Amino acid sequence: MKQDLLSQVVELAKKISFAGQWAWSIQRFARAIHPDQFLFRVDWHHNEPTAVTLYCRFPSEPSTSEFQKAISIARGFSWNGPDPSAIGLSLGVDGPRGIAFRVTNKGNLLTALYFRSEQHSGPSWAERLAAFLATCQYPEGLASMIEGHLKELYRPGPVGVIGLDEGQNGVPRAVKFDPPNVPLSVTFDFLARVGVSSARINALMTIAAGLRAESVTYAGVQYGYEGFSGFRLYFACEPSYARKPVRQRIALNAL
Amino acid sequence: MSTSLIFQHLFRGVLAHQVEYSYSEAEHRFTTMVP
């Protein structure tokens, strides 16, 4: 999404009671930083929005001081997670590639940072992962568990996007990985192993079938200080190629 | 007009070509991503 669609985002925000301050802040940020790409997310409960998020890609990776200056422009948002440059160093990248600004229907303003690694998701990635988790001040024991999960989910190829949710005292509330193009069988086996109910897995299988998906676009997994803390399956769709897109959407909303 | 209809109307140009849905543990909840 390019800058020209931001006006639609703001127009929608005007219709959402909890999104006023958020819209003001993201406009300020966009005018000052000129992100070169956006992604707009709405969280729904049935047909009611429960959160809105704008993901912004930095034109180039900011240093820590540039980042601090940038986030101060988005008033109401803050960053109390790890030093972005230290995280970049641990991952072997120049710095954060993107930032997300979210507001929930409870009025919470949340910030997340995203890094992009082109490193191959092979054995050498495990060393990076350990360094990354150490920089996040996460328990050492978590690394092997996360590594085991990611080995299962990543296909051969670049690691891609790694996210961090804001936290306290330099410790992120969550770290997030988005293995791309994960076959459905691998995804659902994984979910069963981490304790997702069979009823929910069956519902997700129905959704995947409705979208004619053979894999998930991303199998998002996240971890907090205590360990695995959730998942999110992403399905990219091209509705213009669907035979009955409207019916499809209604069916999906019901699950 | 409901928020979801306003959303679909405002972004109809993009949504006709590409949209990303996401689902988690929570039932009856999903996200739409406008790329």
Tab-separated table of N, CA and C in Angstrom, chain A residues 1 5 8 39-46 50 200 204 207 231-240 249 252-255, chain B residues 2-4 6-8 10-11 14-35:
chain	number	residue	atom	x	y	z
A	1	MET	N	0.842	-1.182	0.000
A	1	MET	CA	0.000	0.000	0.000
A	1	MET	C	0.885	1.243	0.000
A	5	LEU	N	-3.032	5.833	-0.220
A	5	LEU	CA	-4.165	5.160	0.416
A	5	LEU	C	-4.312	5.529	1.895
A	8	GLN	N	-7.581	7.065	2.948
A	8	GLN	CA	-8.681	6.135	3.194
A	8	GLN	C	-8.572	5.519	4.592
A	39	LEU	N	1.244	-1.357	5.191
A	39	LEU	CA	0.326	-2.487	5.227
A	39	LEU	C	-0.693	-2.134	6.301
A	40	PHE	N	-1.955	-2.227	5.981
A	40	PHE	CA	-3.004	-1.821	6.913
A	40	PHE	C	-3.779	-3.050	7.359
A	41	ARG	N	-3.889	-3.208	8.668
A	41	ARG	CA	-4.577	-4.391	9.207
A	41	ARG	C	-5.748	-3.969	10.086
A	42	VAL	N	-6.836	-4.658	9.935
A	42	VAL	CA	-7.973	-4.482	10.844
A	42	VAL	C	-8.262	-5.825	11.495
A	43	ASP	N	-8.362	-5.823	12.818
A	43	ASP	CA	-8.782	-7.016	13.545
A	43	ASP	C	-10.290	-6.924	13.740
A	44	TRP	N	-10.965	-8.006	13.437
A	44	TRP	CA	-12.431	-8.015	13.528
A	44	TRP	C	-12.906	-9.058	14.513
A	45	HIS	N	-14.010	-8.729	15.171
A	45	HIS	CA	-14.783	-9.730	15.917
A	45	HIS	C	-16.161	-9.690	15.271
A	46	HIS	N	-16.474	-10.745	14.530
A	46	HIS	CA	-17.608	-10.693	13.608
A	46	HIS	C	-17.400	-9.484	12.692
A	50	THR	N	-11.812	-4.562	16.280
A	50	THR	CA	-11.303	-4.608	17.658
A	50	THR	C	-9.906	-4.004	17.755
A	200	ARG	N	-10.498	-26.267	16.966
A	200	ARG	CA	-9.996	-25.054	16.302
A	200	ARG	C	-9.212	-25.428	15.031
A	204	LEU	N	-9.910	-24.195	11.241
A	204	LEU	CA	-8.879	-23.593	10.382
A	204	LEU	C	-8.720	-24.380	9.075
A	207	ILE	N	-11.419	-23.219	6.827
A	207	ILE	CA	-11.071	-21.913	6.242
A	207	ILE	C	-10.094	-22.109	5.084
A	231	PHE	N	-0.185	-18.133	17.872
A	231	PHE	CA	0.079	-18.295	16.439
A	231	PHE	C	-0.914	-17.465	15.655
A	232	ARG	N	-0.610	-17.274	14.405
A	232	ARG	CA	-1.548	-16.616	13.488
A	232	ARG	C	-1.243	-17.127	12.082
A	233	LEU	N	-2.255	-17.653	11.437
A	233	LEU	CA	-2.079	-18.170	10.067
A	233	LEU	C	-2.557	-17.128	9.069
A	234	TYR	N	-1.722	-16.834	8.091
A	234	TYR	CA	-2.039	-15.822	7.078
A	234	TYR	C	-2.307	-16.495	5.733
A	235	PHE	N	-3.353	-16.021	5.102
A	235	PHE	CA	-3.701	-16.516	3.765
A	235	PHE	C	-3.822	-15.319	2.830
A	236	ALA	N	-2.919	-15.210	1.883
A	236	ALA	CA	-3.025	-14.146	0.876
A	236	ALA	C	-3.991	-14.606	-0.202
A	237	CYS	N	-4.936	-13.750	-0.561
A	237	CYS	CA	-5.961	-14.113	-1.537
A	237	CYS	C	-6.014	-13.086	-2.657
A	238	GLU	N	-6.425	-13.560	-3.799
A	238	GLU	CA	-6.673	-12.663	-4.928
A	238	GLU	C	-8.141	-12.819	-5.292
A	239	PRO	N	-9.010	-12.029	-4.633
A	239	PRO	CA	-10.460	-12.227	-4.796
A	239	PRO	C	-10.930	-12.153	-6.235
A	240	SER	N	-10.226	-11.413	-7.084
A	240	SER	CA	-10.702	-11.300	-8.461
A	240	SER	C	-10.653	-12.641	-9.187
A	249	ARG	N	-16.382	-14.737	1.591
A	249	ARG	CA	-16.062	-13.887	2.733
A	249	ARG	C	-17.067	-14.087	3.859
A	252	LEU	N	-16.307	-17.188	5.678
A	252	LEU	CA	-15.108	-17.082	6.497
A	252	LEU	C	-15.392	-16.314	7.780
A	253	ASN	N	-16.212	-15.286	7.669
A	253	ASN	CA	-16.509	-14.473	8.837
A	253	ASN	C	-17.193	-15.282	9.926
A	254	ALA	N	-17.908	-16.304	9.507
A	254	ALA	CA	-18.702	-17.062	10.469
A	254	ALA	C	-17.851	-18.008	11.301
A	255	LEU	N	-16.592	-18.216	10.922
A	255	LEU	CA	-15.790	-19.223	11.644
A	255	LEU	C	-14.979	-18.637	12.768
B	2	SER	N	-22.376	-0.143	8.415
B	2	SER	CA	-21.469	-0.746	9.389
B	2	SER	C	-20.014	-0.463	9.012
B	3	THR	N	-19.142	-0.570	10.006
B	3	THR	CA	-17.712	-0.301	9.759
B	3	THR	C	-17.143	-1.256	8.717
B	4	SER	N	-17.602	-2.499	8.758
B	4	SER	CA	-17.039	-3.462	7.794
B	4	SER	C	-17.443	-3.093	6.354
B	6	ILE	N	-18.082	0.022	5.343
B	6	ILE	CA	-17.291	1.225	5.015
B	6	ILE	C	-15.877	0.801	4.606
B	7	PHE	N	-15.317	-0.134	5.360
B	7	PHE	CA	-13.973	-0.661	5.052
B	7	PHE	C	-13.943	-1.243	3.638
B	8	GLN	N	-14.908	-2.077	3.343
B	8	GLN	CA	-14.934	-2.707	2.010
B	8	GLN	C	-15.108	-1.669	0.905
B	10	LEU	N	-14.216	1.637	1.082
B	10	LEU	CA	-13.039	2.507	0.964
B	10	LEU	C	-11.871	1.812	0.253
B	11	PHE	N	-11.736	0.520	0.494
B	11	PHE	CA	-10.572	-0.189	-0.043
B	11	PHE	C	-10.935	-1.149	-1.173
B	14	VAL	N	-8.281	-1.996	-3.890
B	14	VAL	CA	-7.183	-2.901	-3.517
B	14	VAL	C	-7.729	-4.287	-3.212
B	15	LEU	N	-8.832	-4.312	-2.469
B	15	LEU	CA	-9.363	-5.605	-2.024
B	15	LEU	C	-9.786	-6.493	-3.188
B	16	ALA	N	-10.138	-5.871	-4.289
B	16	ALA	CA	-10.538	-6.672	-5.453
B	16	ALA	C	-9.367	-7.487	-5.978
B	17	HIS	N	-8.164	-7.000	-5.741
B	17	HIS	CA	-6.982	-7.676	-6.287
B	17	HIS	C	-6.251	-8.518	-5.249
B	18	GLN	N	-6.112	-7.963	-4.065
B	18	GLN	CA	-5.350	-8.711	-3.072
B	18	GLN	C	-5.776	-8.360	-1.658
B	19	VAL	N	-5.906	-9.372	-0.847
B	19	VAL	CA	-6.203	-9.173	0.569
B	19	VAL	C	-5.620	-10.375	1.302
B	20	GLU	N	-5.259	-10.153	2.527
B	20	GLU	CA	-4.702	-11.253	3.313
B	20	GLU	C	-5.581	-11.418	4.543
B	21	TYR	N	-6.064	-12.627	4.770
B	21	TYR	CA	-6.826	-12.915	5.985
B	21	TYR	C	-5.892	-13.611	6.966
B	22	SER	N	-6.133	-13.399	8.244
B	22	SER	CA	-5.372	-14.180	9.213
B	22	SER	C	-6.272	-14.626	10.349
B	23	TYR	N	-5.912	-15.783	10.897
B	23	TYR	CA	-6.720	-16.433	11.936
B	23	TYR	C	-5.803	-16.963	13.025
B	24	SER	N	-6.312	-16.899	14.256
B	24	SER	CA	-5.504	-17.385	15.379
B	24	SER	C	-6.337	-18.367	16.178
B	25	GLU	N	-5.994	-18.476	17.439
B	25	GLU	CA	-6.703	-19.396	18.333
B	25	GLU	C	-8.156	-18.948	18.539
B	26	ALA	N	-8.359	-17.628	18.522
B	26	ALA	CA	-9.660	-17.090	18.931
B	26	ALA	C	-10.724	-17.308	17.856
B	27	GLU	N	-11.835	-17.870	18.261
B	27	GLU	CA	-12.947	-18.084	17.326
B	27	GLU	C	-13.641	-16.757	17.025
B	28	HIS	N	-14.259	-16.699	15.879
B	28	HIS	CA	-15.046	-15.533	15.460
B	28	HIS	C	-14.200	-14.269	15.331
B	29	ARG	N	-12.898	-14.431	15.305
B	29	ARG	CA	-12.019	-13.271	15.133
B	29	ARG	C	-11.102	-13.534	13.953
B	30	PHE	N	-10.875	-12.515	13.182
B	30	PHE	CA	-9.963	-12.651	12.051
B	30	PHE	C	-9.447	-11.260	11.706
B	31	THR	N	-8.465	-11.196	10.845
B	31	THR	CA	-7.951	-9.893	10.424
B	31	THR	C	-7.993	-9.805	8.904
B	32	THR	N	-8.088	-8.589	8.435
B	32	THR	CA	-7.905	-8.335	7.006
B	32	THR	C	-6.687	-7.436	6.869
B	33	MET	N	-5.820	-7.778	5.951
B	33	MET	CA	-4.616	-6.978	5.701
B	33	MET	C	-4.733	-6.396	4.309
B	34	VAL	N	-4.563	-5.086	4.217
B	34	VAL	CA	-4.588	-4.421	2.914
B	34	VAL	C	-3.146	-4.144	2.518
B	35	PRO	N	-2.642	-4.852	1.528
B	35	PRO	CA	-1.230	-4.671	1.168
B	35	PRO	C	-1.002	-3.426	0.321
